[in-house]
Every structure is written in structure tokens, then in C-alpha cells.
Amino acid sequence: MATVFSGVQPSGDFHLGNYLGAFRNWVTAQHDNDAYFCVVDLHALTLEIDPADLRRRTLDAAVVLLAVGLDPEVVTLFVQSQVPEHSRLAWLLECTATMGELGRMTQFKEKSTGSESVRAGLFTYPVLMAADILLYDVDEVPVGDDQRQHLELTRDLAIRFNNRYGETFKVPRATIPKVGARVMDLQHPEAKMSKSVESPLGTVRILDDPDDIVRKVRRAVTDAGTTVEHDPAGKPGVSNLLELLAASTGVGVAEAADRYDAYGPLKQDVADAVVALLSPVRERALELRSDLGEVERILGAGATRAHEVAQRTYARAATAMGLVL
Ligand code: ATP
Ligand code: LTN
């Protein structure tokens, strides 16, 4: 059985990109693998977030992950800050990573540009992510395309640590879906749909009600001309709609493009497909929200399980580096 690990930040409302690029692949992975899924609250501290919001969003993240279909009987679902080895291993890895390689991370460059006071944690963010993964002797990390570079760094750090201090970490690999790995904003189809970018009409949230989903898809920005073609560089808006249809229904992108000769019917079908995909998730989430005590219990049990594994890996790494335990 392979070991699978992935994480999500509780830094905003989850959206269709999170669902297609990540969550639904976590659900498929859960039965045949030893799977760990983590709400990475420490990562959310790298940007401005209100403490009361963070607390609420952390629990709500777990609600959504259960609603999409993660089964707490088979996966380990937990909150990052409840397992202290994540921060402890991150320090050991910060003393393995270099300023140069962290400065090359595109997510850091994007999120720090234009900000007057960039937090040190935003710079070291990918090292904490490497710690998350390496603690669990992970084989596969199911993520969207934007995390590719962070996974490469994780692999580099594991290999460097093993070369320097002896075989300690398993070297993981990213698994990125063929369709849905990069869902674009409906209003700004040149940018990825994101929860930290304010784009109310461009972002389809997993818990949006069906009317809102229809409205957002209908008002999606399309491109000059009227032909329906898959050409992400020349026609990013239409291409995004075609990819959404492909990812939501299983039809091929080229086949989808052949079916339409106008934007209106394409938008209608995308809206219907997305509503069909998300409605059951929304219903389950609304039920789960009414019993947050149960959600906290699930997270507590998950943290206890994760901690047992994390403790052993941390001790191995600390001992290899010469720390006296
Ligand atoms: P932000 O952009 O604010 O950092 P996010 O919306 O990217 O947040 P994350 O918590 O960083 O959300 O990501 C959770 C998972 O969702 C990751 O595996 C990420 O690759 C995936 N993901 C995020 N946005 C998209 C997207 N637009 N398309 C496909 N996958 C995505
Ligand atoms: N950086 C990721 C979230 C994340 C993660 C992880 C993903 C933190 N730790 C470990 C996979 C494995 C993001 O922004 N999507």
C-alpha cells in the first residue's frame, strides 16, 4: 500500500479549483492507500488572517473535506498545529534549505510582490510544507499544478538531507491530475482560481448555492470571436470552460470543443455539470456544520494517529543530525 499525503490551507472559502485539482483525487486515493490529509493552519499564518476567522475556517475546512467524501474511518484527517513535529522538523529542514532556492519559488514571488512587510514565514513556507510531507514517509502527494515546484523542492531537501546525514527520508513524488489541475478564474482566465484573491464573480465556491453557480458561469468572460476552440493561450476564457466541462463530466476536451458552435450552450452545460457535481457536497456540508463537536472529535483522533508516526520520523531526523534526544 502506498502512503499518500496532502494539505490545504484554511485561508478562505474553498473553490472549484480546490475540488477538481485536489479534493476529489484525495477521495479516490483514500481506499487503496494509507492516506493522510491535513488542514495546514500554520501555513495560513503567512498572510494576514483574523484569529477568529482562522479558528472558524479550520473547522470548516474539515467540514468540507468530510463533505466531499473523505471517510474518517479510513483516512487520517488532522490539523497541522496539533502535531508539533511539523514545526520541529521544519526547523531542521530550514537548516538544510538555502536562501537561494527559497528565493526562486514562484509562489513566494507572487505573494510577496507589492507587499511592504513580507513575513519571514512566507519565505520559509515551502520548507514547512516539505516537513509536512517528509514526516509520513510519503510516496505520493496529490496536488494541483501550482504545487509542482514546491514538490520538487521537497524532493531536493530529502535527497540532500539523506546524502548529508544518512538515509532518513523517503523521497515523495507529486501526482497531478490530467484534467482540472489548473482551474482558472472565470473573470480573469489568465490567473488561477484562488481563495486568497478577491474575485467574487470569478470564483465558484464549493458551497455556493446552485443559482450563484449558474450566474457566475453565465457571466464568465469569454474571448473575442465566436468559435469554440481549445486554445489556452489565444482563448483562455473558452478554454477554461471546456476544461471545466471535461473535468466535471469525463468527456475529452477536444470532443467537448467539437460539440459547440456558440458560447451560450457551452456555458449552460458547464453550469449544469458543475451544479450536479457540487450540490451533494453542499448538502452534506450543511448537515455536518450542525455538529461541529463530532468534527472536532474526528480531528482529535486524526492528530493522535498522525502524532505517533510523526514522532518516530522526527526522532530519526534529529538523531541523524546529532541532536541529543
Ligand atoms: P491560495 O491561492 O490562496 O494560496 P488556493 O486556493 O491555491 O489558495 P490551497 O490551499 O493553496 O488553495 O490549495 C489546496 C489544493 O488545491 C492544492 O493541491 C492546490 O494545488 C489545489 N488548487 C488550488 N487552486 C487550484 C486551481 N485553481 N486549480 C486546480 N487546483 C488548485
Ligand atoms: N502549499 C500547499 C498546501 C500544503 C500542502 C502541504 C500540500 C501545505 N503543506 C503538504 C501538499 C502537501 C498549497 O498552497 N496548496
CSV table of C-alpha atoms and ligand atoms in Angstrom, one decimal:
chain,number,residue,atom,x,y,z
A,1,MET,CA,0.0,0.0,0.0
A,2,ALA,CA,1.4,3.4,-0.9
A,3,THR,CA,1.3,6.3,1.5
A,4,VAL,CA,-0.4,9.5,0.4
A,5,PHE,CA,-0.3,12.9,2.0
A,6,SER,CA,-1.8,16.3,1.0
A,7,GLY,CA,-2.8,19.5,2.7
A,8,VAL,CA,-5.0,22.6,2.3
A,9,GLN,CA,-4.8,26.0,3.9
A,10,PRO,CA,-7.9,27.2,5.9
A,11,SER,CA,-7.3,30.6,4.5
A,12,GLY,CA,-10.6,31.2,2.7
A,13,ASP,CA,-13.6,29.6,1.1
A,14,PHE,CA,-12.8,26.5,-0.9
A,15,HIS,CA,-13.5,26.7,-4.6
A,16,LEU,CA,-13.9,24.5,-7.7
A,17,GLY,CA,-10.2,24.6,-8.4
A,18,ASN,CA,-9.5,23.0,-4.9
A,19,TYR,CA,-12.2,20.4,-5.6
A,20,LEU,CA,-11.1,19.4,-9.2
A,21,GLY,CA,-7.3,19.9,-8.7
A,22,ALA,CA,-7.1,18.3,-5.3
A,23,PHE,CA,-10.0,17.1,-3.1
A,24,ARG,CA,-11.7,14.7,-5.4
A,25,ASN,CA,-8.4,13.0,-6.1
A,26,TRP,CA,-7.9,12.6,-2.4
A,27,VAL,CA,-11.3,10.9,-2.2
A,28,THR,CA,-10.3,8.4,-4.9
A,29,ALA,CA,-6.9,7.8,-3.3
A,30,GLN,CA,-8.3,7.1,0.2
A,31,HIS,CA,-9.3,3.5,-0.2
A,32,ASP,CA,-6.2,1.9,-1.8
A,33,ASN,CA,-3.6,3.8,0.2
A,34,ASP,CA,-2.6,4.8,3.7
A,35,ALA,CA,-3.8,8.4,3.4
A,36,TYR,CA,-3.1,11.5,5.5
A,37,PHE,CA,-4.9,14.8,4.8
A,38,CYS,CA,-4.0,17.9,6.8
A,39,VAL,CA,-5.6,21.3,7.3
A,40,VAL,CA,-2.4,23.4,7.3
A,41,ASP,CA,-3.3,26.2,9.7
A,42,LEU,CA,0.3,27.2,10.3
A,43,HIS,CA,0.7,27.9,6.6
A,44,ALA,CA,-2.3,30.3,6.8
A,45,LEU,CA,-0.4,32.5,9.3
A,46,THR,CA,2.0,33.5,6.5
A,47,LEU,CA,-0.6,36.1,5.3
A,48,GLU,CA,-2.9,38.4,7.2
A,49,ILE,CA,-5.8,36.4,8.7
A,50,ASP,CA,-8.1,37.3,11.6
A,51,PRO,CA,-7.7,34.9,14.6
A,52,ALA,CA,-11.4,34.3,15.0
A,53,ASP,CA,-11.7,33.7,11.2
A,54,LEU,CA,-8.8,31.2,11.3
A,55,ARG,CA,-10.4,29.2,14.1
A,56,ARG,CA,-13.7,29.1,12.3
A,57,ARG,CA,-12.2,28.3,8.9
A,58,THR,CA,-10.0,25.5,10.3
A,59,LEU,CA,-13.1,23.6,11.4
A,60,ASP,CA,-15.0,24.5,8.3
A,61,ALA,CA,-12.1,23.1,6.2
A,62,ALA,CA,-12.6,19.8,7.9
A,63,VAL,CA,-16.3,20.0,7.3
A,64,VAL,CA,-15.8,20.5,3.5
A,65,LEU,CA,-13.2,17.6,3.4
A,66,LEU,CA,-15.7,15.3,5.1
A,67,ALA,CA,-18.5,16.6,2.8
A,68,VAL,CA,-16.5,15.8,-0.4
A,69,GLY,CA,-16.3,12.2,0.8
A,70,LEU,CA,-13.2,11.7,2.9
A,71,ASP,CA,-14.0,8.8,5.3
A,72,PRO,CA,-12.5,9.4,8.8
A,73,GLU,CA,-12.6,5.6,9.3
A,74,VAL,CA,-10.0,5.1,6.6
A,75,VAL,CA,-8.0,8.3,6.3
A,76,THR,CA,-6.1,10.3,8.9
A,77,LEU,CA,-7.6,13.8,8.9
A,78,PHE,CA,-6.0,16.3,11.2
A,79,VAL,CA,-4.9,19.9,11.9
A,80,GLN,CA,-1.2,20.7,11.3
A,81,SER,CA,-0.7,22.7,14.5
A,82,GLN,CA,-2.0,19.8,16.7
A,83,VAL,CA,1.1,17.7,15.7
A,84,PRO,CA,4.1,19.7,16.9
A,85,GLU,CA,6.6,17.7,14.9
A,86,HIS,CA,5.6,19.7,11.8
A,87,SER,CA,7.2,22.9,13.2
A,88,ARG,CA,10.1,20.9,14.8
A,89,LEU,CA,11.1,19.2,11.6
A,90,ALA,CA,10.6,22.4,9.6
A,91,TRP,CA,13.5,23.9,11.7
A,92,LEU,CA,15.8,21.0,10.8
A,93,LEU,CA,14.9,21.4,7.2
A,94,GLU,CA,15.4,25.2,7.3
A,95,CYS,CA,19.0,24.4,8.2
A,96,THR,CA,19.1,22.2,5.1
A,97,ALA,CA,17.5,24.6,2.6
A,98,THR,CA,19.3,27.6,1.1
A,99,MET,CA,18.1,31.2,0.8
A,100,GLY,CA,18.8,31.0,-3.0
A,101,GLU,CA,16.4,28.1,-3.6
A,102,LEU,CA,13.6,29.6,-1.5
A,103,GLY,CA,14.0,32.9,-3.3
A,104,ARG,CA,13.3,31.1,-6.6
A,105,MET,CA,9.8,29.9,-5.5
A,106,THR,CA,7.3,31.4,-7.8
A,107,GLN,CA,4.5,31.3,-5.1
A,108,PHE,CA,6.7,33.4,-2.8
A,109,LYS,CA,7.5,35.9,-5.6
A,110,GLU,CA,3.8,36.2,-6.4
A,111,LYS,CA,2.6,36.6,-2.9
A,112,SER,CA,5.3,38.9,-1.7
A,113,THR,CA,5.3,41.3,-4.7
A,114,GLY,CA,3.8,44.7,-3.7
A,115,SER,CA,3.7,43.9,0.0
A,116,GLU,CA,5.6,46.3,2.2
A,117,SER,CA,6.3,43.9,5.1
A,118,VAL,CA,6.7,40.3,3.9
A,119,ARG,CA,6.6,37.8,6.8
A,120,ALA,CA,9.7,35.6,7.2
A,121,GLY,CA,7.2,32.7,7.3
A,122,LEU,CA,6.1,33.4,3.8
A,123,PHE,CA,9.7,32.9,2.7
A,124,THR,CA,10.1,29.6,4.6
A,125,TYR,CA,6.6,28.4,3.8
A,126,PRO,CA,7.8,25.6,1.3
A,127,VAL,CA,10.1,24.2,4.0
A,128,LEU,CA,7.2,23.7,6.4
A,129,MET,CA,5.4,22.0,3.5
A,130,ALA,CA,8.4,19.7,3.0
A,131,ALA,CA,8.3,18.9,6.7
A,132,ASP,CA,4.5,18.1,6.5
A,133,ILE,CA,5.3,15.5,3.8
A,134,LEU,CA,8.6,14.0,4.9
A,135,LEU,CA,7.2,13.2,8.4
A,136,TYR,CA,5.0,10.5,7.0
A,137,ASP,CA,7.3,8.5,4.6
A,138,VAL,CA,5.1,9.5,1.8
A,139,ASP,CA,5.1,8.0,-1.7
A,140,GLU,CA,2.5,10.3,-3.4
A,141,VAL,CA,1.3,13.9,-2.9
A,142,PRO,CA,-1.9,14.6,-4.9
A,143,VAL,CA,-1.9,18.4,-5.6
A,144,GLY,CA,-2.9,20.9,-8.3
A,145,ASP,CA,-0.3,22.1,-10.8
A,146,ASP,CA,0.6,25.2,-8.8
A,147,GLN,CA,2.4,23.0,-6.2
A,148,ARG,CA,4.7,21.3,-8.7
A,149,GLN,CA,7.7,23.5,-7.8
A,150,HIS,CA,7.2,23.0,-4.0
A,151,LEU,CA,7.2,19.3,-4.5
A,152,GLU,CA,10.5,19.5,-6.4
A,153,LEU,CA,12.0,21.4,-3.5
A,154,THR,CA,10.7,18.8,-1.1
A,155,ARG,CA,12.4,16.1,-3.1
A,156,ASP,CA,15.7,18.1,-3.2
A,157,LEU,CA,15.6,18.7,0.5
A,158,ALA,CA,15.0,15.0,1.2
A,159,ILE,CA,17.8,13.9,-1.1
A,160,ARG,CA,20.2,16.5,0.3
A,161,PHE,CA,19.4,15.5,3.9
A,162,ASN,CA,19.9,11.8,3.1
A,163,ASN,CA,23.2,12.5,1.4
A,164,ARG,CA,24.5,14.6,4.3
A,165,TYR,CA,23.2,12.7,7.3
A,166,GLY,CA,22.4,9.2,6.1
A,167,GLU,CA,19.3,7.6,4.7
A,168,THR,CA,16.4,9.2,6.7
A,169,PHE,CA,13.6,10.3,4.4
A,170,LYS,CA,11.6,8.7,1.7
A,171,VAL,CA,11.6,10.8,-1.5
A,172,PRO,CA,8.0,11.6,-2.5
A,173,ARG,CA,6.5,12.5,-5.9
A,174,ALA,CA,3.7,14.8,-6.9
A,175,THR,CA,0.6,13.3,-8.6
A,176,ILE,CA,-1.1,16.0,-10.7
A,177,PRO,CA,-4.5,15.2,-12.4
A,178,LYS,CA,-4.7,15.2,-16.2
A,179,VAL,CA,-7.7,17.5,-16.2
A,180,GLY,CA,-8.6,20.1,-13.6
A,181,ALA,CA,-5.1,20.6,-12.4
A,182,ARG,CA,-5.3,24.4,-13.1
A,183,VAL,CA,-8.8,25.8,-13.0
A,184,MET,CA,-8.7,29.5,-14.0
A,185,ASP,CA,-10.7,32.4,-12.6
A,186,LEU,CA,-13.9,32.9,-14.5
A,187,GLN,CA,-13.4,36.7,-14.7
A,188,HIS,CA,-9.6,36.7,-15.2
A,189,PRO,CA,-9.0,33.5,-17.1
A,190,GLU,CA,-5.2,34.3,-17.3
A,191,ALA,CA,-5.0,33.8,-13.4
A,192,LYS,CA,-5.7,30.6,-11.5
A,193,MET,CA,-8.9,30.5,-9.4
A,194,SER,CA,-7.7,31.2,-5.9
A,195,LYS,CA,-9.1,31.7,-2.4
A,196,SER,CA,-6.8,34.5,-1.4
A,197,VAL,CA,-7.6,36.7,-4.4
A,198,GLU,CA,-10.8,38.7,-4.1
A,199,SER,CA,-12.8,37.8,-7.2
A,200,PRO,CA,-16.4,37.1,-6.2
A,201,LEU,CA,-17.7,36.6,-9.7
A,202,GLY,CA,-14.7,34.7,-10.9
A,203,THR,CA,-14.5,32.1,-8.1
A,204,VAL,CA,-17.0,29.3,-7.9
A,205,ARG,CA,-17.1,28.3,-4.2
A,206,ILE,CA,-17.8,24.7,-3.3
A,207,LEU,CA,-20.6,25.8,-1.0
A,208,ASP,CA,-22.1,28.3,-3.4
A,209,ASP,CA,-25.8,27.8,-3.9
A,210,PRO,CA,-26.8,26.5,-7.4
A,211,ASP,CA,-28.2,29.8,-8.5
A,212,ASP,CA,-25.0,31.6,-7.8
A,213,ILE,CA,-23.0,28.9,-9.7
A,214,VAL,CA,-25.3,29.4,-12.7
A,215,ARG,CA,-24.9,33.1,-12.6
A,216,LYS,CA,-21.1,33.0,-12.3
A,217,VAL,CA,-20.7,30.6,-15.2
A,218,ARG,CA,-23.1,32.6,-17.4
A,219,ARG,CA,-21.2,35.8,-16.7
A,220,ALA,CA,-17.8,34.1,-17.3
A,221,VAL,CA,-15.5,36.2,-19.5
A,222,THR,CA,-15.2,34.7,-23.0
A,223,ASP,CA,-12.9,35.7,-25.8
A,224,ALA,CA,-13.2,37.8,-28.9
A,225,GLY,CA,-14.7,35.8,-31.8
A,226,THR,CA,-17.4,33.2,-31.5
A,227,THR,CA,-15.7,29.9,-32.3
A,228,VAL,CA,-15.4,27.3,-29.6
A,229,GLU,CA,-11.8,26.1,-29.6
A,230,HIS,CA,-9.4,24.8,-27.0
A,231,ASP,CA,-6.5,27.3,-27.2
A,232,PRO,CA,-5.4,28.3,-23.7
A,233,ALA,CA,-3.0,31.0,-24.9
A,234,GLY,CA,-5.3,32.6,-27.5
A,235,LYS,CA,-8.7,31.9,-26.0
A,236,PRO,CA,-8.2,31.4,-22.2
A,237,GLY,CA,-11.8,32.0,-21.2
A,238,VAL,CA,-13.4,29.5,-23.6
A,239,SER,CA,-10.6,27.0,-23.0
A,240,ASN,CA,-11.2,27.2,-19.2
A,241,LEU,CA,-14.9,26.5,-19.8
A,242,LEU,CA,-14.1,23.5,-22.0
A,243,GLU,CA,-11.7,22.2,-19.4
A,244,LEU,CA,-14.3,22.6,-16.7
A,245,LEU,CA,-16.8,20.6,-18.7
A,246,ALA,CA,-14.2,17.9,-19.3
A,247,ALA,CA,-13.2,17.7,-15.7
A,248,SER,CA,-16.8,17.7,-14.5
A,249,THR,CA,-18.3,15.2,-16.9
A,250,GLY,CA,-15.4,13.0,-18.1
A,251,VAL,CA,-15.8,14.0,-21.8
A,252,GLY,CA,-12.5,14.8,-23.6
A,253,VAL,CA,-11.6,18.4,-24.1
A,254,ALA,CA,-11.3,18.1,-27.9
A,255,GLU,CA,-14.6,16.2,-28.1
A,256,ALA,CA,-16.2,18.9,-25.9
A,257,ALA,CA,-14.9,21.6,-28.3
A,258,ASP,CA,-16.5,19.8,-31.3
A,259,ARG,CA,-19.9,19.8,-29.7
A,260,TYR,CA,-20.4,23.5,-29.6
A,261,ASP,CA,-20.5,26.3,-32.1
A,262,ALA,CA,-21.6,29.1,-29.7
A,263,TYR,CA,-20.7,30.2,-26.2
A,264,GLY,CA,-24.2,30.2,-24.7
A,265,PRO,CA,-25.0,26.5,-24.9
A,266,LEU,CA,-21.4,25.7,-23.7
A,267,LYS,CA,-21.9,27.9,-20.6
A,268,GLN,CA,-25.3,26.3,-19.9
A,269,ASP,CA,-23.8,22.8,-20.0
A,270,VAL,CA,-20.8,23.8,-17.8
A,271,ALA,CA,-23.2,25.4,-15.3
A,272,ASP,CA,-25.4,22.2,-15.2
A,273,ALA,CA,-22.4,20.0,-14.8
A,274,VAL,CA,-20.8,22.0,-12.0
A,275,VAL,CA,-24.1,22.3,-10.1
A,276,ALA,CA,-24.6,18.5,-10.4
A,277,LEU,CA,-21.0,17.9,-9.1
A,278,LEU,CA,-21.2,20.3,-6.1
A,279,SER,CA,-24.9,20.1,-4.9
A,280,PRO,CA,-24.4,16.9,-3.0
A,281,VAL,CA,-21.3,18.2,-1.3
A,282,ARG,CA,-23.1,21.4,-0.3
A,283,GLU,CA,-26.0,19.4,1.3
A,284,ARG,CA,-23.6,17.2,3.3
A,285,ALA,CA,-21.6,20.2,4.4
A,286,LEU,CA,-24.7,22.0,5.7
A,287,GLU,CA,-25.6,18.9,7.8
A,288,LEU,CA,-22.0,18.5,9.2
A,289,ARG,CA,-21.9,22.2,10.2
A,290,SER,CA,-24.7,21.5,12.7
A,291,ASP,CA,-22.5,19.0,14.6
A,292,LEU,CA,-19.0,20.6,15.0
A,293,GLY,CA,-18.4,18.6,18.1
A,294,GLU,CA,-18.2,15.5,16.0
A,295,VAL,CA,-15.9,17.2,13.6
A,296,GLU,CA,-13.6,18.2,16.4
A,297,ARG,CA,-13.6,14.6,17.7
A,298,ILE,CA,-12.6,13.3,14.3
A,299,LEU,CA,-9.7,15.8,14.1
A,300,GLY,CA,-8.6,14.9,17.6
A,301,ALA,CA,-8.4,11.2,16.7
A,302,GLY,CA,-6.6,12.1,13.5
A,303,ALA,CA,-4.0,14.2,15.3
A,304,THR,CA,-3.3,11.3,17.8
A,305,ARG,CA,-2.7,8.9,14.9
A,306,ALA,CA,-0.6,11.3,12.9
A,307,HIS,CA,1.5,12.2,16.0
A,308,GLU,CA,2.5,8.5,16.5
A,309,VAL,CA,4.1,8.4,13.1
A,310,ALA,CA,5.5,12.0,13.1
A,311,GLN,CA,7.3,11.4,16.4
A,312,ARG,CA,9.2,8.5,15.1
A,313,THR,CA,10.3,10.3,11.9
A,314,TYR,CA,11.3,13.4,13.8
A,315,ALA,CA,13.4,11.4,16.2
A,316,ARG,CA,15.2,9.7,13.3
A,317,ALA,CA,16.0,13.0,11.6
A,318,ALA,CA,17.0,14.8,14.9
A,319,THR,CA,19.3,11.9,15.8
A,320,ALA,CA,20.8,11.8,12.3
A,321,MET,CA,21.7,15.5,12.7
A,322,GLY,CA,23.4,14.9,16.1
A,323,LEU,CA,20.7,16.3,18.4
A,324,VAL,CA,20.7,14.5,21.8
A,325,LEU,CA,17.2,13.2,22.4
B,1,ATP,P1,-4.2,30.4,-2.5
B,1,ATP,O1,-4.2,30.6,-4.0
B,1,ATP,O2,-5.0,31.4,-1.8
B,1,ATP,O3,-2.9,30.1,-1.9
B,1,ATP,P2,-5.5,28.0,-3.1
B,1,ATP,O4,-6.9,28.4,-3.5
B,1,ATP,O5,-4.5,27.8,-4.1
B,1,ATP,O6,-5.1,29.1,-2.1
B,1,ATP,P3,-4.5,25.9,-1.4
B,1,ATP,O7,-4.9,25.6,0.0
B,1,ATP,O8,-3.2,26.6,-1.6
B,1,ATP,O9,-5.6,26.8,-2.1
B,1,ATP,O10,-4.6,24.6,-2.3
B,1,ATP,C1,-5.2,23.4,-1.9
B,1,ATP,C2,-5.1,22.4,-3.1
B,1,ATP,O11,-5.9,22.9,-4.2
B,1,ATP,C3,-3.7,22.3,-3.7
B,1,ATP,O12,-3.4,21.0,-4.0
B,1,ATP,C4,-3.7,23.2,-4.9
B,1,ATP,O13,-2.7,22.8,-5.9
B,1,ATP,C5,-5.1,23.0,-5.4
B,1,ATP,N1,-5.6,24.1,-6.1
B,1,ATP,C6,-5.6,25.4,-5.7
B,1,ATP,N2,-6.1,26.2,-6.7
B,1,ATP,C7,-6.3,25.5,-7.8
B,1,ATP,C8,-6.8,25.7,-9.1
B,1,ATP,N3,-7.2,26.9,-9.4
B,1,ATP,N4,-6.9,24.7,-9.9
B,1,ATP,C9,-6.6,23.4,-9.6
B,1,ATP,N5,-6.1,23.1,-8.3
B,1,ATP,C10,-6.0,24.1,-7.4
B,2,LTN,N1,1.3,24.7,-0.1
B,2,LTN,C1,0.0,24.0,-0.3
B,2,LTN,C2,-0.6,23.5,0.9
B,2,LTN,C3,0.2,22.5,1.6
B,2,LTN,C4,0.5,21.1,1.2
B,2,LTN,C5,1.3,20.6,2.2
B,2,LTN,C6,0.1,20.4,0.1
B,2,LTN,C7,0.9,22.7,2.8
B,2,LTN,N2,1.5,21.5,3.1
B,2,LTN,C8,1.8,19.3,2.0
B,2,LTN,C9,0.5,19.1,-0.1
B,2,LTN,C10,1.4,18.5,0.9
B,2,LTN,C11,-0.9,24.9,-1.1
B,2,LTN,O1,-0.7,26.1,-1.0
B,2,LTN,N3,-1.8,24.4,-1.8
